[in-house]
Amino acid sequence: MIFRRYYTFQSKQNADTLKQKLLGQHLKVHNLDFEIFDKGDSIKVIPHAESDEHVHTLPITNLKIKENGTGCTIKMMSKPRRIDIGGPYLLMMFVFFAVIAGLLLYLYGEGAYNNTAYILVGIAVLIFLLLYIRMQQGYFDYIRKIKKWVGEHI
């Protein structure tokens, strides 16, 4: 949920022309190949990461094309692959519980545990910042580049 991104594009071309233009193409982001193919009523942008040896959180992007009067509206939704999302969610849960524990120690510890509360919240903030920086360099950068590519090709 917190790692999903939604964007909307407008195009003057009709839906069939856009689908023909996009389907079967490949996109390279950080030396990783993304393939564009038809999946029912939407178009999917899927990474080919079987040959990649690094651990990345990679997005799967859905493009839904809807006709309107003069052209079409493209709704883009990116979400992490199920296999990749466990680590970031686990870290976010740790950060959440560490902040809650730190606040409870500070509020109900009667001054005896203030240093422990500060350390706990500090560790949680540090872990959150590291996760945020890594996600901006990896996962969200993939989404930004896919968004730019889709915007250029419609």
Short mmCIF file of C-alpha atoms in Angstrom, two decimals:
data_model
loop_
_atom_site.label_atom_id
_atom_site.label_comp_id
_atom_site.label_asym_id
_atom_site.label_seq_id
_atom_site.Cartn_x
_atom_site.Cartn_y
_atom_site.Cartn_z
CA MET A 1 0.00 0.00 0.00
CA ILE A 2 2.59 2.58 0.98
CA PHE A 3 4.87 1.69 -1.91
CA ARG A 4 2.23 2.03 -4.65
CA ARG A 5 2.34 4.98 -7.02
CA TYR A 6 -0.44 6.22 -9.30
CA TYR A 7 -0.14 8.55 -12.30
CA THR A 8 -2.53 9.68 -15.03
CA PHE A 9 -1.63 10.64 -18.59
CA GLN A 10 -3.74 12.14 -21.38
CA SER A 11 -3.19 11.26 -25.02
CA LYS A 12 -4.80 12.42 -28.24
CA GLN A 13 -4.29 9.01 -29.83
CA ASN A 14 -6.92 6.32 -29.56
CA ALA A 15 -6.49 3.25 -27.35
CA ASP A 16 -5.79 0.76 -30.16
CA THR A 17 -3.03 2.91 -31.62
CA LEU A 18 -1.41 3.29 -28.21
CA LYS A 19 -1.60 -0.43 -27.49
CA GLN A 20 0.01 -1.26 -30.84
CA LYS A 21 2.68 1.34 -30.22
CA LEU A 22 3.56 0.07 -26.73
CA LEU A 23 3.12 -3.70 -26.91
CA GLY A 24 6.22 -5.80 -27.44
CA GLN A 25 8.66 -3.00 -26.72
CA HIS A 26 11.48 -3.27 -24.22
CA LEU A 27 12.74 -0.64 -21.85
CA LYS A 28 16.15 -0.54 -20.16
CA VAL A 29 16.48 0.97 -16.68
CA HIS A 30 19.79 0.56 -14.82
CA ASN A 31 20.81 -2.25 -17.21
CA LEU A 32 17.64 -4.15 -16.35
CA ASP A 33 15.22 -5.09 -19.12
CA PHE A 34 11.50 -4.37 -18.74
CA GLU A 35 9.06 -5.95 -21.21
CA ILE A 36 5.71 -4.47 -22.14
CA PHE A 37 2.90 -6.92 -22.90
CA ASP A 38 -0.88 -7.23 -22.93
CA LYS A 39 -2.60 -8.70 -19.89
CA GLY A 40 -6.36 -8.73 -20.38
CA ASP A 41 -7.73 -5.21 -20.23
CA SER A 42 -4.42 -3.61 -19.23
CA ILE A 43 -0.81 -3.39 -20.33
CA LYS A 44 1.89 -4.61 -17.94
CA VAL A 45 5.50 -3.51 -17.67
CA ILE A 46 7.34 -6.44 -16.08
CA PRO A 47 11.07 -6.60 -15.17
CA HIS A 48 13.21 -9.48 -16.39
CA ALA A 49 15.33 -10.03 -13.29
CA GLU A 50 16.13 -13.71 -13.60
CA SER A 51 19.70 -13.01 -14.72
CA ASP A 52 20.27 -10.20 -12.21
CA GLU A 53 22.32 -11.25 -9.18
CA HIS A 54 21.64 -8.17 -7.02
CA VAL A 55 18.69 -7.94 -4.68
CA HIS A 56 16.37 -5.13 -5.74
CA THR A 57 12.81 -4.17 -5.00
CA LEU A 58 11.39 -3.97 -8.52
CA PRO A 59 8.07 -2.52 -9.67
CA ILE A 60 5.35 -4.13 -11.73
CA THR A 61 3.51 -1.42 -13.62
CA ASN A 62 -0.05 -1.63 -14.96
CA LEU A 63 -1.28 0.73 -17.66
CA LYS A 64 -5.05 0.97 -18.06
CA ILE A 65 -6.15 2.77 -21.20
CA LYS A 66 -9.66 4.23 -21.33
CA GLU A 67 -11.18 5.95 -24.33
CA ASN A 68 -12.67 9.40 -23.91
CA GLY A 69 -14.10 11.80 -26.50
CA THR A 70 -10.96 13.14 -28.16
CA GLY A 71 -8.37 10.56 -27.20
CA CYS A 72 -7.73 8.41 -24.17
CA THR A 73 -6.70 8.48 -20.54
CA ILE A 74 -3.88 6.25 -19.36
CA LYS A 75 -3.80 5.34 -15.68
CA MET A 76 -0.46 4.03 -14.47
CA MET A 77 -0.14 2.08 -11.23
CA SER A 78 3.19 0.75 -9.99
CA LYS A 79 3.56 -1.66 -7.12
CA PRO A 80 6.40 -3.87 -5.88
CA ARG A 81 6.65 -7.50 -6.86
CA ARG A 82 5.33 -9.82 -4.14
CA ILE A 83 8.68 -11.53 -3.83
CA ASP A 84 10.45 -8.21 -3.16
CA ILE A 85 8.15 -6.41 -0.73
CA GLY A 86 8.69 -8.52 2.39
CA GLY A 87 11.93 -6.82 3.44
CA PRO A 88 10.72 -3.21 3.21
CA TYR A 89 7.44 -4.06 4.98
CA LEU A 90 9.34 -5.83 7.75
CA LEU A 91 11.60 -2.82 8.23
CA MET A 92 8.62 -0.45 8.28
CA MET A 93 6.94 -2.60 10.94
CA PHE A 94 10.13 -2.57 13.03
CA VAL A 95 10.36 1.22 12.73
CA PHE A 96 6.71 1.64 13.69
CA PHE A 97 6.96 -0.60 16.77
CA ALA A 98 10.29 0.92 17.84
CA VAL A 99 8.80 4.43 17.73
CA ILE A 100 5.72 3.28 19.67
CA ALA A 101 7.91 1.52 22.26
CA GLY A 102 10.10 4.62 22.59
CA LEU A 103 7.08 6.85 23.09
CA LEU A 104 5.61 4.50 25.69
CA LEU A 105 8.93 4.34 27.56
CA TYR A 106 9.16 8.11 27.51
CA LEU A 107 5.57 8.70 28.64
CA TYR A 108 5.21 5.93 31.23
CA GLY A 109 8.82 5.36 32.28
CA GLU A 110 8.70 8.23 34.77
CA GLY A 111 12.10 9.53 33.66
CA ALA A 112 13.97 6.30 34.34
CA TYR A 113 13.95 5.17 30.71
CA ASN A 114 14.28 8.45 28.83
CA ASN A 115 17.74 7.62 27.45
CA THR A 116 16.51 4.21 26.28
CA ALA A 117 13.51 5.85 24.62
CA TYR A 118 15.76 8.35 22.81
CA ILE A 119 18.07 5.59 21.62
CA LEU A 120 15.16 3.43 20.42
CA VAL A 121 13.54 6.27 18.50
CA GLY A 122 16.93 7.33 17.12
CA ILE A 123 17.61 3.82 15.81
CA ALA A 124 14.13 3.71 14.26
CA VAL A 125 14.66 7.07 12.53
CA LEU A 126 18.09 5.98 11.27
CA ILE A 127 16.70 2.73 9.85
CA PHE A 128 13.81 4.62 8.24
CA LEU A 129 16.22 7.11 6.63
CA LEU A 130 18.41 4.31 5.28
CA LEU A 131 15.34 2.51 3.89
CA TYR A 132 14.04 5.74 2.36
CA ILE A 133 17.38 6.52 0.68
CA ARG A 134 17.74 2.97 -0.67
CA MET A 135 14.17 2.94 -1.98
CA GLN A 136 14.67 6.33 -3.67
CA GLN A 137 17.84 5.07 -5.37
CA GLY A 138 16.26 1.80 -6.45
CA TYR A 139 12.54 1.13 -6.51
CA PHE A 140 11.26 4.71 -6.85
CA ASP A 141 13.95 5.50 -9.42
CA TYR A 142 12.68 2.61 -11.55
CA ILE A 143 9.16 4.03 -11.27
CA ARG A 144 10.31 7.55 -12.22
CA LYS A 145 12.12 6.24 -15.29
CA ILE A 146 9.20 4.03 -16.36
CA LYS A 147 6.87 7.02 -15.94
CA LYS A 148 9.16 9.16 -18.07
CA TRP A 149 9.36 6.47 -20.76
CA VAL A 150 5.58 6.03 -20.85
CA GLY A 151 5.10 9.81 -21.02
CA GLU A 152 7.49 10.04 -23.97
CA HIS A 153 5.84 7.19 -25.89
CA ILE A 154 2.24 8.28 -25.61
#
